[in-house]
């Protein structure tokens, strides 16, 4: 299979295997003595475990976004995540917010609100007619199927059926 035919999950696994390979090589050549003495997870506390879990969940969310979301929603997700990450960095790292960021963040929030609040206009007349035609065809197919099933039931009990 070509790389374009592989699923998103399979491609994520391939990328993860490369990063795992490089991490193992780094441990073997740079930190092997320390890992041998203290163990692989020395220094991990609850905060580190929570960050690892959050990163894992983020990976799943991103793969679902790539697979199921439209391009507009992907753009909104990237914009909102940038705004959120910046706002979280203020109390965590003491970052400052510039006036231009405040304007940009408010524009993102307004755009997301407008996109989620206002409904899409009604479909065009031709698409509504084609939808009606396909539903009529499906109803006719269902009627024919019911007729065939009922004929088959009668035919199995009475082989000399006349129409």
PDB file of C-alpha atoms in Angstrom:
ATOM      1  CA  UNK A   1       0.000   0.000   0.000  1.00  0.00           C
ATOM      2  CA  UNK A   2       1.156   3.495  -0.697  1.00  0.00           C
ATOM      3  CA  UNK A   3       1.469   5.988   2.184  1.00  0.00           C
ATOM      4  CA  UNK A   4      -1.588   7.865   0.948  1.00  0.00           C
ATOM      5  CA  UNK A   5      -3.739   4.747   1.365  1.00  0.00           C
ATOM      6  CA  UNK A   6      -2.700   4.121   4.965  1.00  0.00           C
ATOM      7  CA  UNK A   7      -5.067   5.156   7.724  1.00  0.00           C
ATOM      8  CA  UNK A   8      -4.290   8.081   9.983  1.00  0.00           C
ATOM      9  CA  UNK A   9      -3.769   5.714  12.909  1.00  0.00           C
ATOM     10  CA  UNK A  10      -1.264   3.635  10.947  1.00  0.00           C
ATOM     11  CA  UNK A  11       0.673   6.749   9.921  1.00  0.00           C
ATOM     12  CA  UNK A  12       0.656   7.960  13.538  1.00  0.00           C
ATOM     13  CA  UNK A  13       2.072   4.595  14.603  1.00  0.00           C
ATOM     14  CA  UNK A  14       4.849   4.876  12.015  1.00  0.00           C
ATOM     15  CA  UNK A  15       5.761   8.368  13.218  1.00  0.00           C
ATOM     16  CA  UNK A  16       5.677   7.248  16.844  1.00  0.00           C
ATOM     17  CA  UNK A  17       7.959   4.310  16.103  1.00  0.00           C
ATOM     18  CA  UNK A  18      10.548   6.690  14.617  1.00  0.00           C
ATOM     19  CA  UNK A  19      10.432   8.956  17.659  1.00  0.00           C
ATOM     20  CA  UNK A  20      10.678   5.949  19.973  1.00  0.00           C
ATOM     21  CA  UNK A  21      13.698   4.669  18.048  1.00  0.00           C
ATOM     22  CA  UNK A  22      15.523   7.993  18.390  1.00  0.00           C
ATOM     23  CA  UNK A  23      14.627   8.220  22.089  1.00  0.00           C
ATOM     24  CA  UNK A  24      16.033   4.735  22.739  1.00  0.00           C
ATOM     25  CA  UNK A  25      19.237   5.615  20.869  1.00  0.00           C
ATOM     26  CA  UNK A  26      19.596   8.782  22.944  1.00  0.00           C
ATOM     27  CA  UNK A  27      19.132   6.826  26.169  1.00  0.00           C
ATOM     28  CA  UNK A  28      21.662   4.196  25.121  1.00  0.00           C
ATOM     29  CA  UNK A  29      24.384   6.665  24.145  1.00  0.00           C
ATOM     30  CA  UNK A  30      23.859   9.561  26.555  1.00  0.00           C
ATOM     31  CA  UNK A  31      21.964   8.449  29.678  1.00  0.00           C
ATOM     32  CA  UNK A  32      22.505   4.706  29.944  1.00  0.00           C
ATOM     33  CA  UNK A  33      24.554   4.853  33.175  1.00  0.00           C
ATOM     34  CA  UNK A  34      21.953   7.017  34.907  1.00  0.00           C
ATOM     35  CA  UNK A  35      19.077   4.838  33.676  1.00  0.00           C
ATOM     36  CA  UNK A  36      20.909   1.713  34.799  1.00  0.00           C
ATOM     37  CA  UNK A  37      21.514   3.176  38.271  1.00  0.00           C
ATOM     38  CA  UNK A  38      18.150   4.883  38.953  1.00  0.00           C
ATOM     39  CA  UNK A  39      15.720   3.344  36.480  1.00  0.00           C
ATOM     40  CA  UNK A  40      13.943   4.659  33.411  1.00  0.00           C
ATOM     41  CA  UNK A  41      11.253   6.613  35.276  1.00  0.00           C
ATOM     42  CA  UNK A  42      13.468   8.223  37.932  1.00  0.00           C
ATOM     43  CA  UNK A  43      12.242  11.725  38.698  1.00  0.00           C
ATOM     44  CA  UNK A  44       8.727  11.170  37.348  1.00  0.00           C
ATOM     45  CA  UNK A  45       6.168  12.678  39.687  1.00  0.00           C
ATOM     46  CA  UNK A  46       2.397  13.050  39.336  1.00  0.00           C
ATOM     47  CA  UNK A  47       2.693  16.236  37.271  1.00  0.00           C
ATOM     48  CA  UNK A  48       4.898  14.522  34.693  1.00  0.00           C
ATOM     49  CA  UNK A  49       2.503  11.582  34.494  1.00  0.00           C
ATOM     50  CA  UNK A  50      -0.411  13.983  33.941  1.00  0.00           C
ATOM     51  CA  UNK A  51       1.496  15.774  31.162  1.00  0.00           C
ATOM     52  CA  UNK A  52       2.216  12.439  29.444  1.00  0.00           C
ATOM     53  CA  UNK A  53      -1.456  11.446  29.685  1.00  0.00           C
ATOM     54  CA  UNK A  54      -2.543  14.858  28.374  1.00  0.00           C
ATOM     55  CA  UNK A  55      -0.172  14.538  25.416  1.00  0.00           C
ATOM     56  CA  UNK A  56      -1.530  11.064  24.643  1.00  0.00           C
ATOM     57  CA  UNK A  57      -5.118  12.295  24.725  1.00  0.00           C
ATOM     58  CA  UNK A  58      -4.118  15.247  22.550  1.00  0.00           C
ATOM     59  CA  UNK A  59      -2.740  12.815  19.982  1.00  0.00           C
ATOM     60  CA  UNK A  60      -6.041  10.961  19.810  1.00  0.00           C
ATOM     61  CA  UNK A  61      -8.010  14.207  19.533  1.00  0.00           C
ATOM     62  CA  UNK A  62      -5.752  15.459  16.739  1.00  0.00           C
ATOM     63  CA  UNK A  63      -6.100  12.220  14.797  1.00  0.00           C
ATOM     64  CA  UNK A  64      -9.889  12.405  15.121  1.00  0.00           C
ATOM     65  CA  UNK A  65      -9.829  16.037  13.974  1.00  0.00           C
ATOM     66  CA  UNK A  66      -7.751  15.111  10.939  1.00  0.00           C
ATOM     67  CA  UNK A  67     -10.103  12.289  10.028  1.00  0.00           C
ATOM     68  CA  UNK A  68     -13.539  13.747  10.747  1.00  0.00           C
ATOM     69  CA  UNK A  69     -13.415  17.563  10.763  1.00  0.00           C
ATOM     70  CA  UNK A  70     -13.755  19.957   7.861  1.00  0.00           C
ATOM     71  CA  UNK A  71     -10.998  22.383   6.884  1.00  0.00           C
ATOM     72  CA  UNK A  72     -12.805  25.298   8.541  1.00  0.00           C
ATOM     73  CA  UNK A  73     -13.104  23.439  11.832  1.00  0.00           C
ATOM     74  CA  UNK A  74      -9.440  22.449  11.675  1.00  0.00           C
ATOM     75  CA  UNK A  75      -8.509  26.107  11.269  1.00  0.00           C
ATOM     76  CA  UNK A  76     -10.694  27.087  14.199  1.00  0.00           C
ATOM     77  CA  UNK A  77      -9.205  24.323  16.334  1.00  0.00           C
ATOM     78  CA  UNK A  78      -5.662  25.502  15.614  1.00  0.00           C
ATOM     79  CA  UNK A  79      -6.595  29.120  16.345  1.00  0.00           C
ATOM     80  CA  UNK A  80      -8.403  28.342  19.581  1.00  0.00           C
ATOM     81  CA  UNK A  81      -5.567  26.105  20.767  1.00  0.00           C
ATOM     82  CA  UNK A  82      -3.033  28.885  20.129  1.00  0.00           C
ATOM     83  CA  UNK A  83      -5.151  31.365  22.090  1.00  0.00           C
ATOM     84  CA  UNK A  84      -5.691  28.869  24.910  1.00  0.00           C
ATOM     85  CA  UNK A  85      -1.994  27.938  25.105  1.00  0.00           C
ATOM     86  CA  UNK A  86      -1.025  31.592  25.308  1.00  0.00           C
ATOM     87  CA  UNK A  87      -3.586  32.319  28.014  1.00  0.00           C
ATOM     88  CA  UNK A  88      -2.406  29.328  30.048  1.00  0.00           C
ATOM     89  CA  UNK A  89       1.228  30.419  29.694  1.00  0.00           C
ATOM     90  CA  UNK A  90       0.479  33.704  31.504  1.00  0.00           C
ATOM     91  CA  UNK A  91      -0.019  32.188  34.983  1.00  0.00           C
ATOM     92  CA  UNK A  92       2.311  29.232  34.405  1.00  0.00           C
ATOM     93  CA  UNK A  93       5.337  30.996  32.932  1.00  0.00           C
ATOM     94  CA  UNK A  94       4.702  34.685  33.567  1.00  0.00           C
ATOM     95  CA  UNK A  95       4.239  35.545  29.897  1.00  0.00           C
ATOM     96  CA  UNK A  96       2.741  38.898  29.018  1.00  0.00           C
ATOM     97  CA  UNK A  97      -0.079  39.497  26.565  1.00  0.00           C
ATOM     98  CA  UNK A  98       0.388  42.258  24.020  1.00  0.00           C
ATOM     99  CA  UNK A  99      -2.469  44.426  22.740  1.00  0.00           C
ATOM    100  CA  UNK A 100      -2.137  42.906  19.266  1.00  0.00           C
ATOM    101  CA  UNK A 101      -2.594  39.424  20.753  1.00  0.00           C
ATOM    102  CA  UNK A 102      -5.703  40.609  22.605  1.00  0.00           C
ATOM    103  CA  UNK A 103      -7.173  41.925  19.344  1.00  0.00           C
ATOM    104  CA  UNK A 104      -6.283  38.724  17.464  1.00  0.00           C
ATOM    105  CA  UNK A 105      -7.645  36.487  20.220  1.00  0.00           C
ATOM    106  CA  UNK A 106     -10.898  38.413  20.340  1.00  0.00           C
ATOM    107  CA  UNK A 107     -11.212  38.098  16.540  1.00  0.00           C
ATOM    108  CA  UNK A 108     -10.749  34.324  16.823  1.00  0.00           C
ATOM    109  CA  UNK A 109     -13.354  34.046  19.562  1.00  0.00           C
ATOM    110  CA  UNK A 110     -15.830  36.176  17.593  1.00  0.00           C
ATOM    111  CA  UNK A 111     -15.251  34.142  14.417  1.00  0.00           C
ATOM    112  CA  UNK A 112     -15.829  30.843  16.235  1.00  0.00           C
ATOM    113  CA  UNK A 113     -18.955  32.231  17.898  1.00  0.00           C
ATOM    114  CA  UNK A 114     -20.332  33.521  14.597  1.00  0.00           C
ATOM    115  CA  UNK A 115     -19.590  30.231  12.816  1.00  0.00           C
ATOM    116  CA  UNK A 116     -21.260  28.145  15.510  1.00  0.00           C
ATOM    117  CA  UNK A 117     -24.223  30.495  16.046  1.00  0.00           C
ATOM    118  CA  UNK A 118     -25.510  31.313  12.580  1.00  0.00           C
ATOM    119  CA  UNK A 119     -27.192  28.612  10.522  1.00  0.00           C
ATOM    120  CA  UNK A 120     -26.194  27.719   6.988  1.00  0.00           C
ATOM    121  CA  UNK A 121     -28.604  28.950   4.309  1.00  0.00           C
ATOM    122  CA  UNK A 122     -31.129  26.503   2.870  1.00  0.00           C
ATOM    123  CA  UNK A 123     -29.981  24.174   0.119  1.00  0.00           C
ATOM    124  CA  UNK A 124     -30.425  25.144  -3.507  1.00  0.00           C
ATOM    125  CA  UNK A 125     -33.540  24.033  -5.348  1.00  0.00           C
ATOM    126  CA  UNK A 126     -31.721  21.472  -7.514  1.00  0.00           C
ATOM    127  CA  UNK A 127     -30.119  19.716  -4.527  1.00  0.00           C
ATOM    128  CA  UNK A 128     -33.492  19.560  -2.756  1.00  0.00           C
ATOM    129  CA  UNK A 129     -35.083  18.042  -5.887  1.00  0.00           C
ATOM    130  CA  UNK A 130     -32.306  15.439  -6.223  1.00  0.00           C
ATOM    131  CA  UNK A 131     -32.771  14.540  -2.549  1.00  0.00           C
ATOM    132  CA  UNK A 132     -36.516  14.090  -3.122  1.00  0.00           C
ATOM    133  CA  UNK A 133     -35.819  11.908  -6.179  1.00  0.00           C
ATOM    134  CA  UNK A 134     -33.403   9.679  -4.285  1.00  0.00           C
ATOM    135  CA  UNK A 135     -35.845   9.269  -1.381  1.00  0.00           C
ATOM    136  CA  UNK A 136     -38.630   8.371  -3.860  1.00  0.00           C
ATOM    137  CA  UNK A 137     -36.359   5.777  -5.487  1.00  0.00           C
ATOM    138  CA  UNK A 138     -35.510   4.326  -2.063  1.00  0.00           C
ATOM    139  CA  UNK A 139     -39.228   4.110  -1.178  1.00  0.00           C
ATOM    140  CA  UNK A 140     -39.953   2.329  -4.487  1.00  0.00           C
ATOM    141  CA  UNK A 141     -37.051  -0.081  -3.890  1.00  0.00           C
ATOM    142  CA  UNK A 142     -38.386  -0.805  -0.404  1.00  0.00           C
ATOM    143  CA  UNK A 143     -41.881  -1.490  -1.779  1.00  0.00           C
ATOM    144  CA  UNK A 144     -40.442  -3.858  -4.407  1.00  0.00           C
ATOM    145  CA  UNK A 145     -38.409  -5.650  -1.752  1.00  0.00           C
ATOM    146  CA  UNK A 146     -41.453  -6.093   0.475  1.00  0.00           C
ATOM    147  CA  UNK A 147     -43.373  -7.384  -2.544  1.00  0.00           C
ATOM    148  CA  UNK A 148     -40.630  -9.883  -3.404  1.00  0.00           C
ATOM    149  CA  UNK A 149     -40.452 -11.139   0.169  1.00  0.00           C
ATOM    150  CA  UNK A 150     -44.209 -11.580   0.355  1.00  0.00           C
ATOM    151  CA  UNK A 151     -44.245 -13.303  -3.061  1.00  0.00           C
ATOM    152  CA  UNK A 152     -41.452 -15.605  -1.958  1.00  0.00           C
ATOM    153  CA  UNK A 153     -43.396 -16.506   1.150  1.00  0.00           C
ATOM    154  CA  UNK A 154     -46.519 -17.290  -0.871  1.00  0.00           C
ATOM    155  CA  UNK A 155     -44.525 -19.053  -3.549  1.00  0.00           C
ATOM    156  CA  UNK A 156     -42.962 -21.425  -1.067  1.00  0.00           C
ATOM    157  CA  UNK A 157     -46.354 -22.528   0.211  1.00  0.00           C
ATOM    158  CA  UNK A 158     -48.208 -22.451  -3.096  1.00  0.00           C
ATOM    159  CA  UNK A 159     -46.156 -23.102  -6.236  1.00  0.00           C
ATOM    160  CA  UNK A 160     -49.133 -22.726  -8.611  1.00  0.00           C
ATOM    161  CA  UNK A 161     -49.659 -19.001  -8.064  1.00  0.00           C
ATOM    162  CA  UNK A 162     -51.322 -17.020 -10.817  1.00  0.00           C
ATOM    163  CA  UNK A 163     -51.338 -13.225 -11.225  1.00  0.00           C
TER     164      UNK A 163
END
